PDB file of C-alpha atoms in Angstrom:
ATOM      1  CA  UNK A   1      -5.662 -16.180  -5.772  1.00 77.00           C
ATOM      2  CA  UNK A   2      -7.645 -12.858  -5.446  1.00 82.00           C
ATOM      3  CA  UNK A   3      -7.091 -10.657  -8.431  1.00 89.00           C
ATOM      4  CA  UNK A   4      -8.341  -6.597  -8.027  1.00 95.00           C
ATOM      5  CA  UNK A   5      -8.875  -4.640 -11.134  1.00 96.00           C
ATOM      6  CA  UNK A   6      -9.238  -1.084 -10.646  1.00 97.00           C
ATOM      7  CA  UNK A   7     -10.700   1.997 -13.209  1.00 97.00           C
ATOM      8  CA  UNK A   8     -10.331   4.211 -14.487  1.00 97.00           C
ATOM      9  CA  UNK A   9      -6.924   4.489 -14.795  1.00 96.00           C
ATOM     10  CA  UNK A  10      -6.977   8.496 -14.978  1.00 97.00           C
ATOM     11  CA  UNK A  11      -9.488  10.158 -14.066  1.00 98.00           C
ATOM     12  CA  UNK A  12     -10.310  14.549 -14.293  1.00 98.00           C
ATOM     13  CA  UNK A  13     -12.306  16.721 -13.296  1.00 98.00           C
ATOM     14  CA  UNK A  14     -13.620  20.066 -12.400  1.00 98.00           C
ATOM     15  CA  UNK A  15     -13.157  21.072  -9.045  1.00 98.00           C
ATOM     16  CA  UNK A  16     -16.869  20.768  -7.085  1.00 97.00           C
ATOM     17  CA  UNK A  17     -18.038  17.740  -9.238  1.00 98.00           C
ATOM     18  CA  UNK A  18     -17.887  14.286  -8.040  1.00 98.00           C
ATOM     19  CA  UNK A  19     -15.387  11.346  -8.799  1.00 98.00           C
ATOM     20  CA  UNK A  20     -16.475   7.647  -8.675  1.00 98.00           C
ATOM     21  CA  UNK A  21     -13.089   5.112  -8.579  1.00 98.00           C
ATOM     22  CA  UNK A  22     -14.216   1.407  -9.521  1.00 98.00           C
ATOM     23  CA  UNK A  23     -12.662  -2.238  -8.206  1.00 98.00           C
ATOM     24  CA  UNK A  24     -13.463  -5.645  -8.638  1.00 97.00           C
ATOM     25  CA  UNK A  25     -12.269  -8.259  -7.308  1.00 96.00           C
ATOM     26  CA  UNK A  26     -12.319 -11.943  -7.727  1.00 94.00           C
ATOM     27  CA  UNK A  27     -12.235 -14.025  -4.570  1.00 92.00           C
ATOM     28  CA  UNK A  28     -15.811 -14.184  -3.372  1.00 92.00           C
ATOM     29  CA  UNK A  29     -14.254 -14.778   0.217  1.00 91.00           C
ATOM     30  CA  UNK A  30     -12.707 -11.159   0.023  1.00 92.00           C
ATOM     31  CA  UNK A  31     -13.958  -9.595   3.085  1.00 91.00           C
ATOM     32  CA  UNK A  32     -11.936  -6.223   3.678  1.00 92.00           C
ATOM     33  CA  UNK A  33     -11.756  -3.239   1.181  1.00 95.00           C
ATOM     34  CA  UNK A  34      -9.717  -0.357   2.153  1.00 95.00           C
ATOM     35  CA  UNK A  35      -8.859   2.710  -0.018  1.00 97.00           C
ATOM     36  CA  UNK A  36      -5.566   4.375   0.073  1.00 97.00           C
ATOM     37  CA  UNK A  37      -4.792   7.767  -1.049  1.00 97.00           C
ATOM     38  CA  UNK A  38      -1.141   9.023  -2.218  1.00 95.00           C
ATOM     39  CA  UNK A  39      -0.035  12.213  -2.868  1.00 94.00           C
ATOM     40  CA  UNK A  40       2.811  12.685  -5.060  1.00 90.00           C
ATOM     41  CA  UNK A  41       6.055  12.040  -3.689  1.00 86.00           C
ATOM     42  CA  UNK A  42       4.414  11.331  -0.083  1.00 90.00           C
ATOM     43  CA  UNK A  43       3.558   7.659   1.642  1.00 93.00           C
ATOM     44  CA  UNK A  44       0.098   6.171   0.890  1.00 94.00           C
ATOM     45  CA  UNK A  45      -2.676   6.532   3.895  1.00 95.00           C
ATOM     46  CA  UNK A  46      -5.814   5.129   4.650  1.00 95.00           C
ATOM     47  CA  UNK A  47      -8.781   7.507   4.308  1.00 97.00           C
ATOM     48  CA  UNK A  48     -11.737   4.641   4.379  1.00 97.00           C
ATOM     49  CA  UNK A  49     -12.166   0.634   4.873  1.00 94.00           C
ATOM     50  CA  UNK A  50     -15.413  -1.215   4.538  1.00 93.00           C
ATOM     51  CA  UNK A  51     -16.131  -4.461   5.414  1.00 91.00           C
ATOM     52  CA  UNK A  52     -18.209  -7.279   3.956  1.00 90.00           C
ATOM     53  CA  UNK A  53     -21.220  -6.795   6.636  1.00 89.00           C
ATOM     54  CA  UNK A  54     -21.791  -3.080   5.113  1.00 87.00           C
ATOM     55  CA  UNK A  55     -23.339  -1.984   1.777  1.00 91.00           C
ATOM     56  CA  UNK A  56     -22.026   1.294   2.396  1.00 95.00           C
ATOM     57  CA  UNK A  57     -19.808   4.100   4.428  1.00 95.00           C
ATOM     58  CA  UNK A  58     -19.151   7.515   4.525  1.00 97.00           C
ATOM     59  CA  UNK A  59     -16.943  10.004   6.185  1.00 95.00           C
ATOM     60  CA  UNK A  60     -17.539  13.174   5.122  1.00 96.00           C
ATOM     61  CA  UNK A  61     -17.055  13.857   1.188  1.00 97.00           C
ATOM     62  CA  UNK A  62     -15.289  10.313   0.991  1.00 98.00           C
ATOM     63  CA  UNK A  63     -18.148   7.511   0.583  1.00 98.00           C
ATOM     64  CA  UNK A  64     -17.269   3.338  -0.147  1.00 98.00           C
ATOM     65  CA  UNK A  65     -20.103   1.299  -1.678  1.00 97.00           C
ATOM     66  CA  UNK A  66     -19.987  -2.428  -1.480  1.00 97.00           C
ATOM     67  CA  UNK A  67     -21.491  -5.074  -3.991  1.00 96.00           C
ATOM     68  CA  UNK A  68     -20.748  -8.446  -2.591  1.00 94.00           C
ATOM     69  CA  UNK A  69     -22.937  -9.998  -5.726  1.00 94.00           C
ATOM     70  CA  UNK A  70     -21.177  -8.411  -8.587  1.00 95.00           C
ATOM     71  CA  UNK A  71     -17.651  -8.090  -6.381  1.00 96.00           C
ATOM     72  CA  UNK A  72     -17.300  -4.733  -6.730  1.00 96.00           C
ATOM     73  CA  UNK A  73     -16.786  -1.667  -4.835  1.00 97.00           C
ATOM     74  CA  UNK A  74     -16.446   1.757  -5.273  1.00 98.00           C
ATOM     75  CA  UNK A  75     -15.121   5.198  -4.121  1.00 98.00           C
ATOM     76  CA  UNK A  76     -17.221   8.037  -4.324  1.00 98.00           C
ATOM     77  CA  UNK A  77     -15.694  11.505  -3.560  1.00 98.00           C
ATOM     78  CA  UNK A  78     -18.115  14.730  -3.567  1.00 98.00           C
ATOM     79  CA  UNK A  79     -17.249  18.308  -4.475  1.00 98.00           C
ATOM     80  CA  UNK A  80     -13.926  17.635  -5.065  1.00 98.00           C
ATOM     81  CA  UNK A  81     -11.163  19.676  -4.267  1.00 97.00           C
ATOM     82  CA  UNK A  82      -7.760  20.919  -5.847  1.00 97.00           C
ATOM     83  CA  UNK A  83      -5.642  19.032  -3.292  1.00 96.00           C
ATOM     84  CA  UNK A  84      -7.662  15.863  -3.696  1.00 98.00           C
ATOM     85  CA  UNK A  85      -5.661  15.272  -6.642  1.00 98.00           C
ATOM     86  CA  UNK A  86      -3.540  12.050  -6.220  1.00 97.00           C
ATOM     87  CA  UNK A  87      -3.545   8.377  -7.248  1.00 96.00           C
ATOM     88  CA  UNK A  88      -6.298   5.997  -5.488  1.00 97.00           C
ATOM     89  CA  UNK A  89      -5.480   2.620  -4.344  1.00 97.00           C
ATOM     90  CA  UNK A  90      -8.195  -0.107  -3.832  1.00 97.00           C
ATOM     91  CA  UNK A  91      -7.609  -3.327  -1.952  1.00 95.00           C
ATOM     92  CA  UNK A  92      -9.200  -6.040  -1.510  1.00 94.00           C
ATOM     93  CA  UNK A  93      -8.572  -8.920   1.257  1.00 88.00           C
ATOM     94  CA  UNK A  94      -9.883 -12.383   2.508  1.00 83.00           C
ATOM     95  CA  UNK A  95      -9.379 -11.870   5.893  1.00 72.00           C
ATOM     96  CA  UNK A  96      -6.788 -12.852   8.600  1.00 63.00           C
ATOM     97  CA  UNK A  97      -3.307 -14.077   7.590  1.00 64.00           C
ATOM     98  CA  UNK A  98      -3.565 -13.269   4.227  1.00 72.00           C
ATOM     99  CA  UNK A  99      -2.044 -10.036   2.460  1.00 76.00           C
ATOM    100  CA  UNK A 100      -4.398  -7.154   1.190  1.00 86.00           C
ATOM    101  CA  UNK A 101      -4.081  -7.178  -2.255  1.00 89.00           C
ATOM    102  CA  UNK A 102      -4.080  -3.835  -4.256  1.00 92.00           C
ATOM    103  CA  UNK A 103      -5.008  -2.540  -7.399  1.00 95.00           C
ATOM    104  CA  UNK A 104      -2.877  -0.662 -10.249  1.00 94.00           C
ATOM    105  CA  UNK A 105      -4.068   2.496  -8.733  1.00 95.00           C
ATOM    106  CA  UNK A 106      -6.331   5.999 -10.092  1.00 97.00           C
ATOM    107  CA  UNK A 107      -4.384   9.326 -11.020  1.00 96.00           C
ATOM    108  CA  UNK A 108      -7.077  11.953  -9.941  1.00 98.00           C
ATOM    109  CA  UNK A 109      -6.762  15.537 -11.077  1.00 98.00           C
ATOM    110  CA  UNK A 110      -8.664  18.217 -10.226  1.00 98.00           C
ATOM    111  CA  UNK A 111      -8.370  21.405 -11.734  1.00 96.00           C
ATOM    112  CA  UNK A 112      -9.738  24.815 -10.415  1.00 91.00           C
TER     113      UNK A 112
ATOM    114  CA  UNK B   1       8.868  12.294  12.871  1.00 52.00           C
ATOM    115  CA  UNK B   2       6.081  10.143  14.100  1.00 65.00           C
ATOM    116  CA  UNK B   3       4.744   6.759  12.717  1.00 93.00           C
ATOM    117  CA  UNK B   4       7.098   5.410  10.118  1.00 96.00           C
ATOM    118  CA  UNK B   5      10.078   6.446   9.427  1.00 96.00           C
ATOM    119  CA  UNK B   6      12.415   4.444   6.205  1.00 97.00           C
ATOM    120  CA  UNK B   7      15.850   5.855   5.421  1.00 97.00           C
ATOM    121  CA  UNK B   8      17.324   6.286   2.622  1.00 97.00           C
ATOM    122  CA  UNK B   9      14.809   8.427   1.127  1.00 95.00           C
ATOM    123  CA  UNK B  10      17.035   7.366  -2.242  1.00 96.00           C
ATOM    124  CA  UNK B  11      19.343   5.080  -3.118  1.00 96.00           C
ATOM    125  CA  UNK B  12      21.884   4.474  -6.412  1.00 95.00           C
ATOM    126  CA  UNK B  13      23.645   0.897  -6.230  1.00 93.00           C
ATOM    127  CA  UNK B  14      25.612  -0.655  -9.084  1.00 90.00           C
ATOM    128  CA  UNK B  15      24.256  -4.464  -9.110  1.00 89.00           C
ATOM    129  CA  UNK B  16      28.025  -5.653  -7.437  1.00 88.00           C
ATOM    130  CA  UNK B  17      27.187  -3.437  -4.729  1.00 89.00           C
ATOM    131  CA  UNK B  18      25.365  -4.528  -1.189  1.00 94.00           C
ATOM    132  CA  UNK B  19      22.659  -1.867   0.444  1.00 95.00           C
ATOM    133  CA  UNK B  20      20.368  -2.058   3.626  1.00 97.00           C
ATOM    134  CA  UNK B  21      17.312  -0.265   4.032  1.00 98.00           C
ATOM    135  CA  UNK B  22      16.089   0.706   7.316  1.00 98.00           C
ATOM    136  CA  UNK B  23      12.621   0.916   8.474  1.00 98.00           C
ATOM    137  CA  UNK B  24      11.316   2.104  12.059  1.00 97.00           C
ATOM    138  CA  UNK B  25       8.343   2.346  13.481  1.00 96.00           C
ATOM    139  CA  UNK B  26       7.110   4.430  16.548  1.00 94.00           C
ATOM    140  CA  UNK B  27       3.400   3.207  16.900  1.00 94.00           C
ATOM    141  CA  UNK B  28       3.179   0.463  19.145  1.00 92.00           C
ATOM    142  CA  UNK B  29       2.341  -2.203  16.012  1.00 92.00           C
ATOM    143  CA  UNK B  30       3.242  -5.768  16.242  1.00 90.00           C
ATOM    144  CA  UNK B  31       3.152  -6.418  12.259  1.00 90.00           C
ATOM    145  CA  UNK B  32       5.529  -5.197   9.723  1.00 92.00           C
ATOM    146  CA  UNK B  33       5.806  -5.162   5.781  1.00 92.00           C
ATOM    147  CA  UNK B  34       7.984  -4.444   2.653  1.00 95.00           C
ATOM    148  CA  UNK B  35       6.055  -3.427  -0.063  1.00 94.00           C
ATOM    149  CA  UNK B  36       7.488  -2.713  -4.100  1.00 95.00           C
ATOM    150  CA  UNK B  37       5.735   0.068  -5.659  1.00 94.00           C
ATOM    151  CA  UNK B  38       6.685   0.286  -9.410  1.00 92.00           C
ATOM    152  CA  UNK B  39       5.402   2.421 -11.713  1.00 85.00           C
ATOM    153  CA  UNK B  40       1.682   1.525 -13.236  1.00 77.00           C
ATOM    154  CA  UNK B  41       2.168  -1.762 -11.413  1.00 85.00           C
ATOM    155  CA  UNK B  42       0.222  -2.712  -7.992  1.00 86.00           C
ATOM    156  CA  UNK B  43       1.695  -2.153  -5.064  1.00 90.00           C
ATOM    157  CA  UNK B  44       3.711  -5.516  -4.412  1.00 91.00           C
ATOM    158  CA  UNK B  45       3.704  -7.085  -0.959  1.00 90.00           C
ATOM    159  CA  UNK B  46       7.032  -8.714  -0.594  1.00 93.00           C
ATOM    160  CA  UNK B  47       7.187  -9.748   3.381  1.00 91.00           C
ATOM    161  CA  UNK B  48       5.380 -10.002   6.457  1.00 89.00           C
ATOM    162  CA  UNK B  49       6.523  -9.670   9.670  1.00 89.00           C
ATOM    163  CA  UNK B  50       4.296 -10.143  12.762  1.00 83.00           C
ATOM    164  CA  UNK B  51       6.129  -9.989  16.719  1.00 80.00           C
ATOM    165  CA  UNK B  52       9.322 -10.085  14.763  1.00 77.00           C
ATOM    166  CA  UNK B  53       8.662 -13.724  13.328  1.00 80.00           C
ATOM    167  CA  UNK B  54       8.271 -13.601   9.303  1.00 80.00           C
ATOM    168  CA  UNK B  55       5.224 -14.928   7.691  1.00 77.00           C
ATOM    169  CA  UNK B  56       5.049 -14.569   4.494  1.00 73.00           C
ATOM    170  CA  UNK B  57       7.431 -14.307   2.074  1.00 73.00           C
ATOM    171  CA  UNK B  58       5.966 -13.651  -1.429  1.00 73.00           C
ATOM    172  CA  UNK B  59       8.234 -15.678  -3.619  1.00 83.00           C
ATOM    173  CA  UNK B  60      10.454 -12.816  -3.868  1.00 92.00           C
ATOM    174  CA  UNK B  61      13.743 -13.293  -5.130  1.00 93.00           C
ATOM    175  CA  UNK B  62      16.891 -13.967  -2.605  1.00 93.00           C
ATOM    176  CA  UNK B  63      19.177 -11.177  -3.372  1.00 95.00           C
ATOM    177  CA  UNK B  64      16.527  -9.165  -1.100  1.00 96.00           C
ATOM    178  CA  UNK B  65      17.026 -10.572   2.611  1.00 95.00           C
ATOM    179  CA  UNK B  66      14.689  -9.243   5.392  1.00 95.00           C
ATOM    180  CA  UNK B  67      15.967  -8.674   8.691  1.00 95.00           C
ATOM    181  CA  UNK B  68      13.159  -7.641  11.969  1.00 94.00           C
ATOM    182  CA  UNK B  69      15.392  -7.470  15.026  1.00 94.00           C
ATOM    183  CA  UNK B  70      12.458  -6.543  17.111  1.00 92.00           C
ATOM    184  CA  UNK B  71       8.477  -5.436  16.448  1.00 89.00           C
ATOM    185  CA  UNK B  72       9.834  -1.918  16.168  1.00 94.00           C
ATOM    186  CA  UNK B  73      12.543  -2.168  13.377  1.00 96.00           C
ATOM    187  CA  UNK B  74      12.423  -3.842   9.892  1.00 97.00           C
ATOM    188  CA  UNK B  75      15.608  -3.817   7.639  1.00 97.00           C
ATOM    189  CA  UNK B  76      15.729  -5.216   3.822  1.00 97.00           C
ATOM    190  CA  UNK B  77      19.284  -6.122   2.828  1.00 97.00           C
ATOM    191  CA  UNK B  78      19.690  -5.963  -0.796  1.00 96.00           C
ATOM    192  CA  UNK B  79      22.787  -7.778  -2.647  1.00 94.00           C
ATOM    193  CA  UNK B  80      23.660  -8.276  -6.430  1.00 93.00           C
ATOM    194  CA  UNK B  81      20.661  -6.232  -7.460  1.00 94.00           C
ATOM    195  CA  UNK B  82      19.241  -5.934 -11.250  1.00 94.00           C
ATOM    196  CA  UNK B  83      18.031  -2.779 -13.295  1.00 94.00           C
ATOM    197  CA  UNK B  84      14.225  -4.111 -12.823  1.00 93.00           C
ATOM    198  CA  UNK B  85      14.762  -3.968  -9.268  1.00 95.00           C
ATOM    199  CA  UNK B  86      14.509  -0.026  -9.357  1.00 96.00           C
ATOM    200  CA  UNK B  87      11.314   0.740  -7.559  1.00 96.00           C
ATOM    201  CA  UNK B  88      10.042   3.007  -4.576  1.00 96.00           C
ATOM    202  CA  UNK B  89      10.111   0.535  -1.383  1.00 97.00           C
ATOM    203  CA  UNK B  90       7.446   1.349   1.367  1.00 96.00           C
ATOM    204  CA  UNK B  91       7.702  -0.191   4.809  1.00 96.00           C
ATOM    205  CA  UNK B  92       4.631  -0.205   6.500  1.00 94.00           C
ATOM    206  CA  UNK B  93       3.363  -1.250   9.917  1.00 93.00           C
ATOM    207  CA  UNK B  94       0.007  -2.405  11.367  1.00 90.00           C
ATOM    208  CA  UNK B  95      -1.292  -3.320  15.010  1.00 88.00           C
ATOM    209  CA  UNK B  96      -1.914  -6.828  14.200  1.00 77.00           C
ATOM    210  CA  UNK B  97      -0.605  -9.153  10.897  1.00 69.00           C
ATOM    211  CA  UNK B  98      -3.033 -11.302  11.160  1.00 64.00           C
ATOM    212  CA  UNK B  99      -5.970  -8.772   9.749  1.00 64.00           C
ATOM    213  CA  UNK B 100      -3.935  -6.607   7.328  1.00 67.00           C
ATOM    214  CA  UNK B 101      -6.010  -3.756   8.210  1.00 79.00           C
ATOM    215  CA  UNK B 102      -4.983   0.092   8.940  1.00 87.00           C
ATOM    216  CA  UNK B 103      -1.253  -0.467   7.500  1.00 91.00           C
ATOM    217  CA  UNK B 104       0.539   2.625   8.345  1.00 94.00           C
ATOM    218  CA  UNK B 105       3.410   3.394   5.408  1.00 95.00           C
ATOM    219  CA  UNK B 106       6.659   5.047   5.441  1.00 95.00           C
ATOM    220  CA  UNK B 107       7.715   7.679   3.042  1.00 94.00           C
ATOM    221  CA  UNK B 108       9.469   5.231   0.942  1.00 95.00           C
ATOM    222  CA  UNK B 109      12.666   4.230  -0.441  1.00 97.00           C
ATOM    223  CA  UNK B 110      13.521   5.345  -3.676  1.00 96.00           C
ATOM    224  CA  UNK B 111      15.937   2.928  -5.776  1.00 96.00           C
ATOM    225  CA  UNK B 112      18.006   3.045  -8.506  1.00 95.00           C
ATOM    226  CA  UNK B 113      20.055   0.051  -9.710  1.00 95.00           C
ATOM    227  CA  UNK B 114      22.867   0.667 -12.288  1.00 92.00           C
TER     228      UNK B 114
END
């Protein structure tokens, strides 16, 4: 079955530089990759999805790059911000019927 | 409040003791999920529930028994519980099961078992 790893598992830094959040995944059918962001003590919610038919997306400071080749994906957030501190979830799914599987999740901190 | 709505926000349960938790949503989805979130652990998908017909079911134990009276409600019933059951359990919905995508979560259920 379809196996995501996700790093770092921590990850800080100064407020205004960038943070890059890693997954692979292992199931080469894997076709949907949505990120998840959770503050503490609050629900998780979806702040970007790619699919397989796009290299890359971007909404605002929040950009997803795709590698279908190497399976791997990442989240790219610019000039972070204090309350962009939270933990990161990747997921990674082959499409429909099947459950999005996540990985172990990134603690982000950034500090003014 | 809008979207998804889970109560208890906490529960304590000895493991003689038997617990529901209620989930509701308010968004129109058809598809509806428990999820386990323990700590430094993935978030666990646990069951699947699309036009209130369950399916999946992701060899999770039986002393957690899902109940979806209708596309808008989602309850787990939890009986003779163990310690490692203690977890934060998310309900979330969707529009459609069958893609997975946009899942909507609740605040969460927080769980202790004694």
């Amino acid at each position: 079955g379809e196996n995501v790893e996700q790093h770092p598992s921590t990850l800080s830094v100064q407020e205004g530089d960038s943070a890059v959040i890693k997954c692979t995944y292992s199931d080469s059918a894997s076709n949907y990759f949505p990120w998840y962001k959770q503050e503490l003590g609050k629900r998780p919610q979806l702040i970007i999805d790619i699919r397989s038919n796009v290299g890359e997306k971007k909404d605002q400071r929040i950009a997803v790059t795709l590698n279908k080749t190497a399976k791997h994906f990442s989240l790219h957030i610019t000039e972070t911000q204090p309350e962009d501190s939270a933990v990161y979830f990747c997921a990674a799914s082959i499409g429909a019927g099947t459950a999005l599987i996540f990985g172990k999740g990134t603690t982000l901190s950034v500090s003014s | 409040e809008t979207g998804v709505t889970q109560t208890p926000r906490h529960l304590v349960m000895g493991m003689t003791n038997k617990k529901s938790l209620k989930c509701e949503q308010h968004l129109g989805h058809n598809a509806m999920y428990w999820y386990k979130q323990s700590a430094k652990k993935p978030l666990e998908l646990m069951f699947v529930y699309n036009f209130k017909e369950q399916t999946e079911n992701n060899s999770v134990p039986s002393r957690f028994s899902p109940e979806c009276p209708n596309s808008s409600h989602l309850f787990l019933h939890l009986h003779t519980l163990q310690p490692e059951d203690s977890a934060l359990y998310l309900c979330a919905s969707s529009l459609q099961a069958a893609t997975n995508e946009k899942l909507f979560f609740g605040s969460g259920t927080q769980l202790s078992v004694l």
